[in-house]
């Protein structure tokens, strides 16, 4: 039995809703990138589950790579974006799709877009499962979006709080005592 269910306030987006939306997103991306052999870049760890489902909904030729960014640790407030492990694929002449779990302040997506454009990518677009526009600090609009949500801290479907809850099948909000305890 898992005790972390007690820390969940409610399921914001359930797994069926996510599945339907991710399939639509994958089909849209497949139409837009047909014949381009895009480089899909998943941002770890949060985008792991999303990108795995997304690329299987994209019925075109593509390549997949990952990079790891410094995580939030135990905090729920964002800081500077630090590359922990870079991706290995040469981006010159490629159409890059950055895939992340959520756009919050927007700093991650903006920083990576600039970085990859500087490496010679012909196009760099962003695709996120979730967007919290109320939290934006830099001007940034995801090119492909699953769901726009209110300003809640959310977990599940890859998203964590202090490395917990990534394996919940839906996107959930946490009870207040969870924040207080850490
Ligand atoms: P940004 O650079 O502020 O847009 O932050 C994006 C990153 O912050 C995401 O890749 C997530 O890892 C993390 N993040 C932002 N909001 C949440 C949340 O509500 N739950 C879990 N992680 C979050
Ligand atoms: Mg992340």
CSV table of C-alpha atoms and ligand atoms in Angstrom, one decimal:
chain,number,residue,atom,x,y,z
A,1,UNK,CA,0.0,0.0,0.0
A,2,UNK,CA,1.3,3.5,-0.8
A,3,UNK,CA,1.0,6.1,2.0
A,4,UNK,CA,1.9,9.0,-0.3
A,5,UNK,CA,-1.8,9.0,-1.5
A,6,UNK,CA,-2.6,10.6,1.8
A,7,UNK,CA,-0.6,13.7,0.7
A,8,UNK,CA,-2.6,14.2,-2.4
A,9,UNK,CA,-5.3,16.9,-2.3
A,10,UNK,CA,-7.0,16.1,-5.6
A,11,UNK,CA,-6.5,14.8,-9.1
A,12,UNK,CA,-6.4,17.8,-11.3
A,13,UNK,CA,-6.1,15.9,-14.6
A,14,UNK,CA,-6.7,12.2,-14.7
A,15,UNK,CA,-4.9,9.6,-16.7
A,16,UNK,CA,-7.6,9.2,-19.4
A,17,UNK,CA,-7.6,13.0,-20.0
A,18,UNK,CA,-3.8,13.0,-20.3
A,19,UNK,CA,-3.8,10.1,-22.6
A,20,UNK,CA,-6.3,11.7,-25.0
A,21,UNK,CA,-4.5,15.1,-25.0
A,22,UNK,CA,-1.1,13.6,-25.5
A,23,UNK,CA,-2.3,11.5,-28.4
A,24,UNK,CA,-3.8,14.7,-30.0
A,25,UNK,CA,-0.5,16.6,-29.4
A,26,UNK,CA,1.5,13.7,-31.0
A,27,UNK,CA,-0.7,13.7,-34.1
A,28,UNK,CA,-0.4,17.5,-34.5
A,29,UNK,CA,3.4,17.3,-34.1
A,30,UNK,CA,3.5,14.4,-36.6
A,31,UNK,CA,1.7,16.6,-39.2
A,32,UNK,CA,3.9,19.6,-38.6
A,33,UNK,CA,7.2,17.6,-38.7
A,34,UNK,CA,6.5,15.0,-41.4
A,35,UNK,CA,9.6,14.5,-43.4
A,36,UNK,CA,11.8,16.6,-41.1
A,37,UNK,CA,13.2,13.9,-38.9
A,38,UNK,CA,13.0,16.2,-35.8
A,39,UNK,CA,15.2,15.9,-32.8
A,40,UNK,CA,13.0,15.5,-29.8
A,41,UNK,CA,14.8,16.6,-26.6
A,42,UNK,CA,13.3,15.5,-23.3
A,43,UNK,CA,14.2,17.4,-20.2
A,44,UNK,CA,14.9,15.0,-17.4
A,45,UNK,CA,13.7,14.0,-15.0
A,46,UNK,CA,10.3,15.6,-15.3
A,47,UNK,CA,9.5,15.0,-19.0
A,48,UNK,CA,10.5,11.3,-18.9
A,49,UNK,CA,6.9,9.9,-18.9
A,50,UNK,CA,5.4,12.6,-21.1
A,51,UNK,CA,8.0,12.3,-23.8
A,52,UNK,CA,7.7,8.5,-23.8
A,53,UNK,CA,4.0,8.7,-24.5
A,54,UNK,CA,4.3,11.6,-26.9
A,55,UNK,CA,6.8,10.1,-29.3
A,56,UNK,CA,4.7,6.9,-29.5
A,57,UNK,CA,1.8,9.1,-30.7
A,58,UNK,CA,4.1,10.6,-33.4
A,59,UNK,CA,3.9,8.3,-36.4
A,60,UNK,CA,6.9,9.8,-38.2
A,61,UNK,CA,10.6,9.3,-38.3
A,62,UNK,CA,12.3,11.2,-35.4
A,63,UNK,CA,15.3,11.0,-33.0
A,64,UNK,CA,15.2,11.2,-29.2
A,65,UNK,CA,17.8,12.6,-26.9
A,66,UNK,CA,17.7,13.8,-23.3
A,67,UNK,CA,19.4,16.4,-21.1
A,68,UNK,CA,19.4,16.7,-17.4
A,69,UNK,CA,18.9,20.0,-15.6
A,70,UNK,CA,19.6,20.8,-12.0
A,71,UNK,CA,16.4,20.0,-10.1
A,72,UNK,CA,14.5,22.2,-7.6
A,73,UNK,CA,15.7,20.0,-4.7
A,74,UNK,CA,13.3,20.3,-1.9
A,75,UNK,CA,12.2,23.8,-2.8
A,76,UNK,CA,9.2,24.8,-4.9
A,77,UNK,CA,10.7,28.1,-6.1
A,78,UNK,CA,12.7,28.3,-9.3
A,79,UNK,CA,16.3,29.5,-9.6
A,80,UNK,CA,18.8,29.7,-12.4
A,81,UNK,CA,18.9,27.0,-15.0
A,82,UNK,CA,22.0,24.7,-14.7
A,83,UNK,CA,22.9,22.0,-17.1
A,84,UNK,CA,23.8,18.8,-15.3
A,85,UNK,CA,24.2,16.5,-18.3
A,86,UNK,CA,24.1,17.8,-21.9
A,87,UNK,CA,22.6,15.9,-24.8
A,88,UNK,CA,24.9,14.2,-27.3
A,89,UNK,CA,23.2,14.9,-30.7
A,90,UNK,CA,24.7,17.4,-33.1
A,91,UNK,CA,22.0,20.0,-33.6
A,92,UNK,CA,23.4,21.7,-36.7
A,93,UNK,CA,20.7,21.8,-39.4
A,94,UNK,CA,18.1,20.0,-37.2
A,95,UNK,CA,14.6,20.8,-36.2
A,96,UNK,CA,14.6,20.6,-32.5
A,97,UNK,CA,11.5,20.1,-30.3
A,98,UNK,CA,12.2,20.7,-26.6
A,99,UNK,CA,9.8,18.6,-24.4
A,100,UNK,CA,9.3,19.5,-20.8
A,101,UNK,CA,6.8,18.6,-18.2
A,102,UNK,CA,5.7,22.2,-17.3
A,103,UNK,CA,6.4,25.8,-18.1
A,104,UNK,CA,6.5,27.8,-14.9
A,105,UNK,CA,8.6,30.9,-14.8
A,106,UNK,CA,9.6,30.1,-18.4
A,107,UNK,CA,13.3,30.4,-17.7
A,108,UNK,CA,14.1,26.8,-18.6
A,109,UNK,CA,12.5,27.0,-22.0
A,110,UNK,CA,13.9,30.4,-22.9
A,111,UNK,CA,17.4,29.4,-21.8
A,112,UNK,CA,17.4,26.2,-23.8
A,113,UNK,CA,15.9,27.8,-26.9
A,114,UNK,CA,18.7,30.3,-27.0
A,115,UNK,CA,21.3,27.7,-26.3
A,116,UNK,CA,20.2,25.4,-29.1
A,117,UNK,CA,19.7,28.2,-31.7
A,118,UNK,CA,23.4,29.0,-30.9
A,119,UNK,CA,24.3,25.5,-31.8
A,120,UNK,CA,23.0,25.7,-35.3
A,121,UNK,CA,19.5,24.2,-35.0
A,122,UNK,CA,17.3,25.5,-37.9
A,123,UNK,CA,14.3,25.6,-35.7
A,124,UNK,CA,13.7,25.2,-32.0
A,125,UNK,CA,10.1,24.8,-30.7
A,126,UNK,CA,8.8,23.9,-27.3
A,127,UNK,CA,6.2,21.4,-26.2
A,128,UNK,CA,5.0,21.1,-22.6
A,129,UNK,CA,2.3,19.0,-21.0
A,130,UNK,CA,1.4,21.8,-18.5
A,131,UNK,CA,1.6,25.6,-18.4
A,132,UNK,CA,1.2,27.9,-15.5
A,133,UNK,CA,1.1,31.3,-17.2
A,134,UNK,CA,0.4,33.2,-14.0
A,135,UNK,CA,3.9,32.3,-12.8
A,136,UNK,CA,5.8,33.6,-15.9
A,137,UNK,CA,8.9,35.7,-15.3
A,138,UNK,CA,10.3,35.8,-18.8
A,139,UNK,CA,8.4,36.2,-22.1
A,140,UNK,CA,7.8,32.7,-23.3
A,141,UNK,CA,4.8,30.9,-24.8
A,142,UNK,CA,5.1,27.1,-25.4
A,143,UNK,CA,4.5,26.2,-29.1
A,144,UNK,CA,2.7,23.0,-28.2
A,145,UNK,CA,0.7,22.7,-25.0
A,146,UNK,CA,-1.3,20.0,-23.3
A,147,UNK,CA,-3.1,21.9,-20.5
A,148,UNK,CA,-3.0,25.4,-19.1
A,149,UNK,CA,-3.5,25.3,-15.3
A,150,UNK,CA,-3.9,27.7,-12.4
A,151,UNK,CA,-1.0,28.5,-10.1
A,152,UNK,CA,-0.9,25.2,-8.1
A,153,UNK,CA,2.2,23.1,-7.4
A,154,UNK,CA,1.4,19.8,-9.1
A,155,UNK,CA,2.9,16.3,-9.0
A,156,UNK,CA,2.5,13.0,-10.9
A,157,UNK,CA,2.9,11.9,-14.5
A,158,UNK,CA,6.7,12.6,-14.1
A,159,UNK,CA,6.5,15.7,-12.0
A,160,UNK,CA,7.9,15.5,-8.5
A,161,UNK,CA,8.0,17.3,-5.2
A,162,UNK,CA,11.4,16.5,-3.5
A,163,UNK,CA,11.7,13.5,-5.8
A,164,UNK,CA,8.3,12.0,-4.7
A,165,UNK,CA,5.1,11.3,-6.6
A,166,UNK,CA,6.6,11.0,-10.1
A,167,UNK,CA,4.8,7.7,-10.7
A,168,UNK,CA,1.3,8.8,-10.0
A,169,UNK,CA,-0.6,8.3,-13.2
A,170,UNK,CA,-2.5,11.6,-13.1
A,171,UNK,CA,-1.6,15.2,-12.4
A,172,UNK,CA,-2.4,16.0,-8.8
A,173,UNK,CA,-2.3,18.9,-6.3
A,174,UNK,CA,-0.7,18.4,-2.8
A,175,UNK,CA,-2.2,19.0,0.6
A,176,UNK,CA,-0.7,22.0,2.4
A,177,UNK,CA,0.9,20.0,5.2
A,178,UNK,CA,3.3,18.4,2.6
A,179,UNK,CA,4.9,21.8,2.0
A,180,UNK,CA,5.1,22.6,5.6
A,181,UNK,CA,6.8,19.3,6.5
A,182,UNK,CA,9.8,19.9,4.2
B,1,LIG,P1,10.7,27.2,-15.1
B,1,LIG,O1,12.1,27.3,-15.6
B,1,LIG,O2,10.5,28.1,-14.0
B,1,LIG,O3,9.7,27.3,-16.2
B,1,LIG,O4,10.6,25.8,-14.5
B,1,LIG,C1,10.3,24.6,-15.2
B,1,LIG,C2,10.7,23.4,-14.3
B,1,LIG,O5,10.3,23.6,-12.9
B,1,LIG,C3,9.9,22.2,-14.8
B,1,LIG,O6,10.7,21.5,-15.7
B,1,LIG,C4,9.7,21.5,-13.5
B,1,LIG,O7,10.7,20.5,-13.3
B,1,LIG,C5,9.7,22.5,-12.4
B,1,LIG,N1,8.4,22.8,-11.9
B,1,LIG,C6,7.7,24.0,-12.1
B,1,LIG,N2,6.5,23.9,-11.6
B,1,LIG,C7,6.3,22.7,-11.1
B,1,LIG,C8,5.2,22.0,-10.4
B,1,LIG,O8,4.1,22.6,-10.2
B,1,LIG,N3,5.5,20.8,-10.0
B,1,LIG,C9,6.7,20.1,-10.2
B,1,LIG,N4,7.7,20.7,-10.9
B,1,LIG,C10,7.5,22.0,-11.3
B,2,LIG,MG1,11.8,19.7,-15.1
